[in-house]
PDB file of C-alpha atoms in Angstrom:
ATOM      1  CA  MET A   9      13.350  32.752 -11.151  1.00 96.00           C
ATOM      2  CA  ILE A  10      14.362  29.924  -9.031  1.00 98.00           C
ATOM      3  CA  GLN A  11      15.462  30.889  -5.573  1.00 98.00           C
ATOM      4  CA  ALA A  12      16.179  27.764  -3.720  1.00 98.00           C
ATOM      5  CA  VAL A  13      16.181  23.906  -4.226  1.00 98.00           C
ATOM      6  CA  VAL A  14      15.382  21.654  -1.466  1.00 98.00           C
ATOM      7  CA  PHE A  15      17.065  18.058  -1.576  1.00 98.00           C
ATOM      8  CA  ASP A  16      15.921  14.872   0.221  1.00 98.00           C
ATOM      9  CA  TRP A  17      19.281  13.379   1.773  1.00 97.00           C
ATOM     10  CA  ALA A  18      19.558   9.359   1.678  1.00 94.00           C
ATOM     11  CA  GLY A  19      19.351   8.093  -2.043  1.00 95.00           C
ATOM     12  CA  THR A  20      19.298  11.692  -3.291  1.00 98.00           C
ATOM     13  CA  MET A  21      22.498  13.245  -2.013  1.00 98.00           C
ATOM     14  CA  VAL A  22      24.146  10.569   0.270  1.00 97.00           C
ATOM     15  CA  ASP A  23      24.223   6.873   0.391  1.00 95.00           C
ATOM     16  CA  TYR A  24      23.906   5.840  -2.939  1.00 96.00           C
ATOM     17  CA  GLY A  25      21.100   3.254  -3.604  1.00 94.00           C
ATOM     18  CA  CYS A  26      19.718   4.213  -0.151  1.00 90.00           C
ATOM     19  CA  PHE A  27      20.881   1.180   1.573  1.00 89.00           C
ATOM     20  CA  ALA A  28      20.901   2.178   5.244  1.00 86.00           C
ATOM     21  CA  PRO A  29      17.179   2.078   6.056  1.00 84.00           C
ATOM     22  CA  LEU A  30      16.628  -0.948   3.685  1.00 88.00           C
ATOM     23  CA  ASN A  31      18.835  -3.153   5.578  1.00 86.00           C
ATOM     24  CA  VAL A  32      17.662  -2.143   9.103  1.00 90.00           C
ATOM     25  CA  PHE A  33      13.983  -2.579   7.925  1.00 92.00           C
ATOM     26  CA  MET A  34      14.817  -6.221   6.805  1.00 92.00           C
ATOM     27  CA  GLU A  35      16.332  -7.103   9.757  1.00 92.00           C
ATOM     28  CA  VAL A  36      13.660  -5.724  12.014  1.00 93.00           C
ATOM     29  CA  PHE A  37      11.022  -7.688  10.484  1.00 96.00           C
ATOM     30  CA  GLN A  38      13.318 -10.750  10.312  1.00 93.00           C
ATOM     31  CA  LYS A  39      13.523 -10.791  14.160  1.00 93.00           C
ATOM     32  CA  ARG A  40       9.573 -10.818  14.099  1.00 93.00           C
ATOM     33  CA  GLU A  41       9.874 -14.120  11.833  1.00 94.00           C
ATOM     34  CA  ILE A  42       8.312 -12.202   8.985  1.00 95.00           C
ATOM     35  CA  ALA A  43      10.179 -12.436   5.707  1.00 93.00           C
ATOM     36  CA  ILE A  44       9.447  -9.264   3.816  1.00 94.00           C
ATOM     37  CA  THR A  45      10.980  -8.614   0.488  1.00 93.00           C
ATOM     38  CA  ILE A  46      13.334  -5.921  -0.615  1.00 91.00           C
ATOM     39  CA  GLU A  47      10.658  -4.520  -2.801  1.00 91.00           C
ATOM     40  CA  GLU A  48       8.168  -4.258   0.261  1.00 94.00           C
ATOM     41  CA  ALA A  49      10.891  -2.749   2.367  1.00 92.00           C
ATOM     42  CA  ARG A  50      11.658  -0.132  -0.243  1.00 90.00           C
ATOM     43  CA  ALA A  51       8.092   0.856  -1.205  1.00 89.00           C
ATOM     44  CA  PRO A  52       7.322   3.508   1.527  1.00 89.00           C
ATOM     45  CA  MET A  53      10.844   4.851   1.361  1.00 86.00           C
ATOM     46  CA  GLY A  54      11.064   8.566   2.345  1.00 83.00           C
ATOM     47  CA  LEU A  55       8.230   8.550   4.896  1.00 86.00           C
ATOM     48  CA  LEU A  56       8.907   9.039   8.486  1.00 83.00           C
ATOM     49  CA  LYS A  57      10.381   5.773   9.619  1.00 87.00           C
ATOM     50  CA  ARG A  58       7.437   4.911  12.059  1.00 89.00           C
ATOM     51  CA  ASP A  59       5.124   5.787   9.043  1.00 92.00           C
ATOM     52  CA  HIS A  60       7.219   3.417   6.874  1.00 92.00           C
ATOM     53  CA  ILE A  61       6.868   0.437   9.327  1.00 95.00           C
ATOM     54  CA  ARG A  62       3.153   1.238   9.382  1.00 94.00           C
ATOM     55  CA  ALA A  63       2.923   1.284   5.426  1.00 95.00           C
ATOM     56  CA  ILE A  64       4.809  -2.251   5.317  1.00 96.00           C
ATOM     57  CA  LEU A  65       2.402  -3.802   7.753  1.00 95.00           C
ATOM     58  CA  GLN A  66      -0.639  -2.727   5.951  1.00 96.00           C
ATOM     59  CA  MET A  67       0.739  -4.371   2.857  1.00 95.00           C
ATOM     60  CA  GLU A  68      -1.752  -7.333   2.178  1.00 95.00           C
ATOM     61  CA  ARG A  69       0.867 -10.098   1.999  1.00 96.00           C
ATOM     62  CA  VAL A  70       2.854  -8.706   5.002  1.00 96.00           C
ATOM     63  CA  ALA A  71      -0.488  -8.565   7.094  1.00 96.00           C
ATOM     64  CA  ALA A  72      -1.492 -11.849   6.103  1.00 96.00           C
ATOM     65  CA  LEU A  73       1.987 -13.442   7.002  1.00 95.00           C
ATOM     66  CA  TRP A  74       1.565 -11.414  10.413  1.00 96.00           C
ATOM     67  CA  GLU A  75      -1.786 -12.999  11.081  1.00 96.00           C
ATOM     68  CA  VAL A  76      -0.640 -16.489  10.472  1.00 95.00           C
ATOM     69  CA  ARG A  77       2.395 -16.237  12.888  1.00 95.00           C
ATOM     70  CA  TYR A  78       0.845 -14.020  15.438  1.00 96.00           C
ATOM     71  CA  GLY A  79      -2.973 -14.992  15.185  1.00 95.00           C
ATOM     72  CA  GLN A  80      -4.162 -11.504  14.564  1.00 95.00           C
ATOM     73  CA  LEU A  81      -3.547  -8.563  12.263  1.00 95.00           C
ATOM     74  CA  PRO A  82      -0.945  -6.167  13.122  1.00 94.00           C
ATOM     75  CA  GLN A  83      -1.889  -3.797  15.950  1.00 93.00           C
ATOM     76  CA  GLU A  84      -0.683  -0.134  17.006  1.00 94.00           C
ATOM     77  CA  SER A  85       1.326  -1.828  19.504  1.00 95.00           C
ATOM     78  CA  ASP A  86       3.065  -3.963  17.024  1.00 95.00           C
ATOM     79  CA  ILE A  87       4.191  -0.584  15.173  1.00 95.00           C
ATOM     80  CA  ASP A  88       5.332   0.743  18.540  1.00 94.00           C
ATOM     81  CA  ALA A  89       7.460  -2.496  19.293  1.00 94.00           C
ATOM     82  CA  LEU A  90       8.926  -2.665  15.709  1.00 95.00           C
ATOM     83  CA  TYR A  91       9.857   0.950  15.723  1.00 93.00           C
ATOM     84  CA  ALA A  92      11.406   0.463  19.258  1.00 94.00           C
ATOM     85  CA  ASP A  93      13.788  -2.044  17.730  1.00 93.00           C
ATOM     86  CA  PHE A  94      14.248  -0.051  14.749  1.00 93.00           C
ATOM     87  CA  GLU A  95      15.349   3.216  16.055  1.00 92.00           C
ATOM     88  CA  PRO A  96      18.198   2.015  17.913  1.00 93.00           C
ATOM     89  CA  MET A  97      19.611  -0.130  15.094  1.00 91.00           C
ATOM     90  CA  MET A  98      19.474   2.776  12.946  1.00 91.00           C
ATOM     91  CA  LEU A  99      21.210   5.049  14.974  1.00 94.00           C
ATOM     92  CA  ALA A 100      24.037   2.668  15.333  1.00 93.00           C
ATOM     93  CA  VAL A 101      24.799   2.355  11.622  1.00 90.00           C
ATOM     94  CA  VAL A 102      23.463   5.596   9.835  1.00 92.00           C
ATOM     95  CA  HIS A 103      27.003   6.974  10.353  1.00 94.00           C
ATOM     96  CA  GLN A 104      28.219   4.802   7.833  1.00 92.00           C
ATOM     97  CA  TYR A 105      25.872   5.882   4.940  1.00 92.00           C
ATOM     98  CA  ALA A 106      26.830   9.640   4.504  1.00 95.00           C
ATOM     99  CA  GLU A 107      28.944   9.508   1.640  1.00 96.00           C
ATOM    100  CA  PRO A 108      27.858  11.942  -0.988  1.00 97.00           C
ATOM    101  CA  ILE A 109      26.372  10.843  -4.262  1.00 98.00           C
ATOM    102  CA  PRO A 110      28.808  11.397  -7.086  1.00 97.00           C
ATOM    103  CA  GLY A 111      27.991  14.745  -8.479  1.00 98.00           C
ATOM    104  CA  ALA A 112      26.205  15.919  -5.509  1.00 98.00           C
ATOM    105  CA  LEU A 113      28.896  18.257  -4.007  1.00 98.00           C
ATOM    106  CA  ALA A 114      29.704  19.879  -7.387  1.00 98.00           C
ATOM    107  CA  LEU A 115      26.044  20.655  -7.989  1.00 98.00           C
ATOM    108  CA  VAL A 116      25.893  22.412  -4.809  1.00 98.00           C
ATOM    109  CA  ASP A 117      28.747  24.593  -5.605  1.00 98.00           C
ATOM    110  CA  ARG A 118      27.334  25.445  -8.909  1.00 98.00           C
ATOM    111  CA  LEU A 119      23.992  26.247  -7.345  1.00 98.00           C
ATOM    112  CA  ARG A 120      25.537  28.534  -4.648  1.00 98.00           C
ATOM    113  CA  GLN A 121      27.649  30.242  -7.426  1.00 98.00           C
ATOM    114  CA  SER A 122      24.223  31.018  -9.010  1.00 97.00           C
ATOM    115  CA  GLY A 123      22.928  32.615  -5.812  1.00 97.00           C
ATOM    116  CA  ILE A 124      20.654  29.702  -5.132  1.00 98.00           C
ATOM    117  CA  ARG A 125      19.923  28.550  -1.495  1.00 98.00           C
ATOM    118  CA  ILE A 126      20.428  24.861  -0.410  1.00 98.00           C
ATOM    119  CA  GLY A 127      17.440  23.549   1.727  1.00 98.00           C
ATOM    120  CA  SER A 128      16.743  19.721   2.686  1.00 98.00           C
ATOM    121  CA  THR A 129      13.922  17.475   4.038  1.00 98.00           C
ATOM    122  CA  THR A 130      14.131  13.860   5.122  1.00 96.00           C
ATOM    123  CA  GLY A 131      12.227  10.903   6.487  1.00 92.00           C
ATOM    124  CA  TYR A 132      15.071  10.395   9.294  1.00 93.00           C
ATOM    125  CA  THR A 133      14.339  11.523  12.785  1.00 93.00           C
ATOM    126  CA  ALA A 134      16.066  14.533  14.284  1.00 95.00           C
ATOM    127  CA  GLU A 135      18.506  12.186  16.290  1.00 94.00           C
ATOM    128  CA  MET A 136      19.263  10.216  13.263  1.00 92.00           C
ATOM    129  CA  MET A 137      19.930  13.403  11.061  1.00 96.00           C
ATOM    130  CA  ALA A 138      22.143  14.790  13.893  1.00 97.00           C
ATOM    131  CA  ILE A 139      24.445  11.910  12.928  1.00 96.00           C
ATOM    132  CA  VAL A 140      24.021  11.962   9.258  1.00 96.00           C
ATOM    133  CA  THR A 141      24.633  15.647   9.029  1.00 97.00           C
ATOM    134  CA  ALA A 142      27.878  15.597  11.153  1.00 97.00           C
ATOM    135  CA  GLU A 143      29.184  12.968   8.846  1.00 97.00           C
ATOM    136  CA  ALA A 144      28.041  14.484   5.631  1.00 97.00           C
ATOM    137  CA  ARG A 145      29.766  17.776   6.878  1.00 97.00           C
ATOM    138  CA  GLN A 146      33.116  16.063   7.130  1.00 97.00           C
ATOM    139  CA  ARG A 147      32.707  14.988   3.699  1.00 97.00           C
ATOM    140  CA  GLY A 148      31.797  18.321   2.282  1.00 97.00           C
ATOM    141  CA  TYR A 149      27.833  18.629   1.987  1.00 98.00           C
ATOM    142  CA  VAL A 150      26.318  21.383   4.320  1.00 98.00           C
ATOM    143  CA  PRO A 151      22.840  22.375   3.238  1.00 98.00           C
ATOM    144  CA  ASP A 152      21.580  25.948   4.218  1.00 98.00           C
ATOM    145  CA  HIS A 153      18.941  24.466   6.200  1.00 98.00           C
ATOM    146  CA  VAL A 154      17.845  21.054   7.683  1.00 98.00           C
ATOM    147  CA  VAL A 155      14.186  19.859   8.381  1.00 98.00           C
ATOM    148  CA  THR A 156      13.210  16.633   9.937  1.00 97.00           C
ATOM    149  CA  PRO A 157       9.706  15.282  10.411  1.00 95.00           C
ATOM    150  CA  ASN A 158      10.261  16.261  14.132  1.00 94.00           C
ATOM    151  CA  ASP A 159       9.856  19.817  13.322  1.00 97.00           C
ATOM    152  CA  VAL A 160       6.523  19.876  11.927  1.00 97.00           C
ATOM    153  CA  PRO A 161       3.260  18.126  12.502  1.00 96.00           C
ATOM    154  CA  ALA A 162       3.675  15.355   9.733  1.00 94.00           C
ATOM    155  CA  GLY A 163       6.212  14.056   7.246  1.00 93.00           C
ATOM    156  CA  ARG A 164       5.823  13.349   3.896  1.00 94.00           C
ATOM    157  CA  PRO A 165       3.850  13.347   1.678  1.00 95.00           C
ATOM    158  CA  TYR A 166       2.575  16.475   3.587  1.00 97.00           C
ATOM    159  CA  PRO A 167       4.336  19.771   2.477  1.00 98.00           C
ATOM    160  CA  TRP A 168       5.209  20.964   5.888  1.00 98.00           C
ATOM    161  CA  MET A 169       8.630  20.420   5.934  1.00 98.00           C
ATOM    162  CA  MET A 170       8.816  22.307   2.379  1.00 98.00           C
ATOM    163  CA  TYR A 171       7.137  25.316   4.165  1.00 98.00           C
ATOM    164  CA  GLU A 172       9.636  25.273   7.098  1.00 98.00           C
ATOM    165  CA  ASN A 173      12.656  25.379   4.327  1.00 98.00           C
ATOM    166  CA  ALA A 174      10.901  28.242   2.510  1.00 98.00           C
ATOM    167  CA  ALA A 175      10.385  30.164   5.799  1.00 98.00           C
ATOM    168  CA  ALA A 176      14.033  29.614   6.874  1.00 98.00           C
ATOM    169  CA  LEU A 177      15.670  30.185   3.348  1.00 98.00           C
ATOM    170  CA  ASN A 178      13.135  33.246   3.025  1.00 98.00           C
ATOM    171  CA  VAL A 179      11.979  32.039  -0.291  1.00 98.00           C
ATOM    172  CA  TYR A 180       8.336  32.949  -1.602  1.00 96.00           C
ATOM    173  CA  PRO A 181       6.393  32.109  -3.506  1.00 97.00           C
ATOM    174  CA  MET A 182       6.820  28.479  -3.471  1.00 98.00           C
ATOM    175  CA  HIS A 183       7.007  28.089  -7.074  1.00 98.00           C
ATOM    176  CA  THR A 184      10.329  29.611  -6.912  1.00 98.00           C
ATOM    177  CA  MET A 185      11.464  26.691  -5.252  1.00 98.00           C
ATOM    178  CA  ILE A 186      12.472  23.145  -6.778  1.00 98.00           C
ATOM    179  CA  LYS A 187      11.994  19.919  -4.736  1.00 98.00           C
ATOM    180  CA  VAL A 188      14.533  16.918  -5.512  1.00 98.00           C
ATOM    181  CA  GLY A 189      14.085  13.483  -4.333  1.00 98.00           C
ATOM    182  CA  ASP A 190      14.316   9.765  -5.197  1.00 97.00           C
ATOM    183  CA  THR A 191      10.925   8.299  -3.745  1.00 95.00           C
ATOM    184  CA  VAL A 192       7.482   8.657  -4.593  1.00 95.00           C
ATOM    185  CA  SER A 193       6.800  10.301  -1.358  1.00 95.00           C
ATOM    186  CA  ASP A 194       9.376  12.800  -2.085  1.00 97.00           C
ATOM    187  CA  MET A 195       7.311  13.477  -5.290  1.00 97.00           C
ATOM    188  CA  GLY A 196       4.086  14.065  -2.923  1.00 97.00           C
ATOM    189  CA  GLU A 197       5.922  16.493  -0.871  1.00 98.00           C
ATOM    190  CA  GLY A 198       6.892  18.746  -3.654  1.00 98.00           C
ATOM    191  CA  VAL A 199       3.773  18.640  -5.433  1.00 98.00           C
ATOM    192  CA  ASN A 200       1.827  19.164  -2.416  1.00 98.00           C
ATOM    193  CA  ALA A 201       3.769  22.307  -1.594  1.00 98.00           C
ATOM    194  CA  GLY A 202       3.395  23.722  -4.946  1.00 98.00           C
ATOM    195  CA  ALA A 203       7.127  23.602  -5.757  1.00 98.00           C
ATOM    196  CA  TRP A 204       8.627  22.241  -9.041  1.00 98.00           C
ATOM    197  CA  THR A 205       9.254  18.481  -8.269  1.00 98.00           C
ATOM    198  CA  VAL A 206      12.055  16.530  -9.849  1.00 98.00           C
ATOM    199  CA  GLY A 207      12.763  12.846  -9.605  1.00 98.00           C
ATOM    200  CA  VAL A 208      16.373  11.472  -9.482  1.00 98.00           C
ATOM    201  CA  VAL A 209      16.735   7.933 -10.492  1.00 98.00           C
ATOM    202  CA  LYS A 210      20.435   6.561 -10.376  1.00 98.00           C
ATOM    203  CA  GLY A 211      21.585   6.435  -6.748  1.00 96.00           C
ATOM    204  CA  GLY A 212      17.915   6.371  -5.611  1.00 96.00           C
ATOM    205  CA  SER A 213      15.640   4.083  -3.518  1.00 93.00           C
ATOM    206  CA  GLU A 214      13.223   3.474  -6.335  1.00 94.00           C
ATOM    207  CA  LEU A 215      16.180   2.131  -8.446  1.00 95.00           C
ATOM    208  CA  GLY A 216      17.580   0.533  -5.624  1.00 92.00           C
ATOM    209  CA  MET A 217      20.902  -0.595  -7.159  1.00 94.00           C
ATOM    210  CA  SER A 218      24.462   0.188  -5.818  1.00 94.00           C
ATOM    211  CA  GLU A 219      27.000   2.221  -7.707  1.00 95.00           C
ATOM    212  CA  ASP A 220      28.727  -1.053  -8.725  1.00 96.00           C
ATOM    213  CA  GLU A 221      25.458  -2.502  -9.725  1.00 95.00           C
ATOM    214  CA  VAL A 222      24.475   0.271 -12.033  1.00 96.00           C
ATOM    215  CA  ALA A 223      28.115   0.197 -13.615  1.00 96.00           C
ATOM    216  CA  ALA A 224      28.142  -3.679 -14.140  1.00 97.00           C
ATOM    217  CA  CYS A 225      24.291  -3.945 -15.426  1.00 96.00           C
ATOM    218  CA  ASP A 226      23.492  -4.504 -19.144  1.00 96.00           C
ATOM    219  CA  PRO A 227      22.589  -1.144 -20.546  1.00 96.00           C
ATOM    220  CA  ASP A 228      19.408  -2.021 -22.214  1.00 97.00           C
ATOM    221  CA  LEU A 229      18.388  -3.559 -19.005  1.00 97.00           C
ATOM    222  CA  LEU A 230      19.435  -0.639 -16.768  1.00 97.00           C
ATOM    223  CA  GLN A 231      17.287   1.639 -19.171  1.00 97.00           C
ATOM    224  CA  GLN A 232      14.159  -0.563 -18.801  1.00 97.00           C
ATOM    225  CA  ARG A 233      14.522  -0.396 -15.069  1.00 96.00           C
ATOM    226  CA  MET A 234      15.278   3.604 -15.023  1.00 98.00           C
ATOM    227  CA  ALA A 235      12.225   3.905 -17.349  1.00 98.00           C
ATOM    228  CA  ILE A 236       9.915   2.256 -14.942  1.00 96.00           C
ATOM    229  CA  VAL A 237      11.047   4.634 -12.124  1.00 97.00           C
ATOM    230  CA  ALA A 238      10.873   7.664 -14.357  1.00 98.00           C
ATOM    231  CA  ALA A 239       7.408   6.423 -15.032  1.00 98.00           C
ATOM    232  CA  LYS A 240       6.511   6.037 -11.554  1.00 97.00           C
ATOM    233  CA  PHE A 241       7.904   9.458 -10.404  1.00 98.00           C
ATOM    234  CA  ARG A 242       5.537  11.279 -13.380  1.00 98.00           C
ATOM    235  CA  GLU A 243       2.749   9.475 -12.117  1.00 97.00           C
ATOM    236  CA  GLN A 244       2.975  10.869  -9.021  1.00 96.00           C
ATOM    237  CA  GLY A 245       3.294  14.438 -10.437  1.00 97.00           C
ATOM    238  CA  ALA A 246       6.845  14.864 -10.935  1.00 98.00           C
ATOM    239  CA  HIS A 247       7.487  17.786 -13.105  1.00 98.00           C
ATOM    240  CA  TYR A 248      10.828  16.491 -14.484  1.00 98.00           C
ATOM    241  CA  VAL A 249      12.934  13.357 -14.020  1.00 98.00           C
ATOM    242  CA  ILE A 250      16.876  13.219 -14.408  1.00 98.00           C
ATOM    243  CA  ASP A 251      19.076  10.258 -14.592  1.00 98.00           C
ATOM    244  CA  SER A 252      21.801  11.430 -11.976  1.00 98.00           C
ATOM    245  CA  ILE A 253      21.830  14.360  -9.382  1.00 98.00           C
ATOM    246  CA  GLY A 254      24.451  16.504 -11.216  1.00 97.00           C
ATOM    247  CA  GLU A 255      21.973  17.107 -13.956  1.00 98.00           C
ATOM    248  CA  LEU A 256      19.827  19.283 -12.009  1.00 98.00           C
ATOM    249  CA  ASP A 257      20.877  22.390 -12.726  1.00 97.00           C
ATOM    250  CA  GLN A 258      20.329  21.897 -16.441  1.00 97.00           C
ATOM    251  CA  LEU A 259      16.692  22.414 -15.728  1.00 98.00           C
ATOM    252  CA  ILE A 260      16.907  25.748 -13.955  1.00 97.00           C
ATOM    253  CA  PRO A 261      16.899  27.672 -17.128  1.00 98.00           C
ATOM    254  CA  LEU A 262      14.253  25.523 -18.670  1.00 98.00           C
ATOM    255  CA  ILE A 263      12.106  26.197 -15.254  1.00 98.00           C
ATOM    256  CA  ASN A 264      12.997  29.828 -15.339  1.00 98.00           C
ATOM    257  CA  GLU A 265      11.932  30.397 -18.713  1.00 98.00           C
ATOM    258  CA  ARG A 266       8.562  28.873 -17.933  1.00 98.00           C
ATOM    259  CA  LEU A 267       8.224  30.950 -14.708  1.00 98.00           C
ATOM    260  CA  GLN A 268       8.811  34.250 -17.298  1.00 98.00           C
ATOM    261  CA  ARG A 269       6.041  32.993 -19.257  1.00 97.00           C
ATOM    262  CA  GLY A 270       3.732  32.777 -16.348  1.00 97.00           C
ATOM    263  CA  GLU A 271       3.528  29.007 -16.007  1.00 97.00           C
ATOM    264  CA  ARG A 272       3.519  27.382 -12.576  1.00 97.00           C
ATOM    265  CA  PRO A 273       4.020  23.968 -11.304  1.00 95.00           C
TER     266      PRO A 273
END
C-alpha cells in the first residue's frame, strides 16, 4: 500500500504557475543583455538553480547570443557570475511566492487522515527553502520532511532526494511512494527513484499560466495546452497525469490495486 507522497514545492504545492524563479531568471539574463524567452527560462525548471542556469546557457540559441555579445561561448565562470546575481535576487523575493495552490491544503489533510506521510523535494537551495517553508507554514502547509539539493550529492533528475525522504519517513520499498511534480525534472526524479510518478498540469511551470489566465482562457485552447503538457510528462515516464493537485488522492486506490496485483512502477 502507498505509505508516503513526496511533493515538489513551487508550481505543485505553492506558487501557482511557478513564477518566482521565472521572473528572476529573466532579469538575470537581461542584465547581461541576453534576451531569453519565457519558454527558455522555464524549460529546465525543477533543477537545482545553478544547474538551471547552466541548462539555459547550453541552449543553442542562447549560446549563440552569448557568443555574439561576448565573443566566446559561455564558460563555467559565466555560470558562476550569473548565479551570483541570481541567488540574492531570489532570496529577496521568494517569500512572496509561498501561497498554497488551491486544493493543496485539503489534499494534505485527506492524505494524513489516511495515514499517508508527506515528504518534499525541490530545486531551491536550503537557504531559499528556509524562507519558503516559514512562509508556507504561516499559510498552513507543513510537510513531514523537506529535502533540498544541498542535502544530497546532486539534485534532480537524480533520485537522491527521494531516497532521503524515504529514510526520514521510514518508508520502504520505494514503490510504496508517490512522487508528484509539475516539471520534466520532477518526472525524472520519481522514475529514477522507482516511485509512482504523477505530473500535475494546472498551477505548474510546464503550463506556465497564472490562476487568472487559466480561468480566462478559452476552454478548447486550455485543453490543447494541457494535453501538450500531459504528453510531455508521459514521455518522461509519468505513470499518471492529473489536471489539478486536489485530484491526487483519487489515484491512490488505483495504485494500491496495482500493487496488490504485483505491479510495480
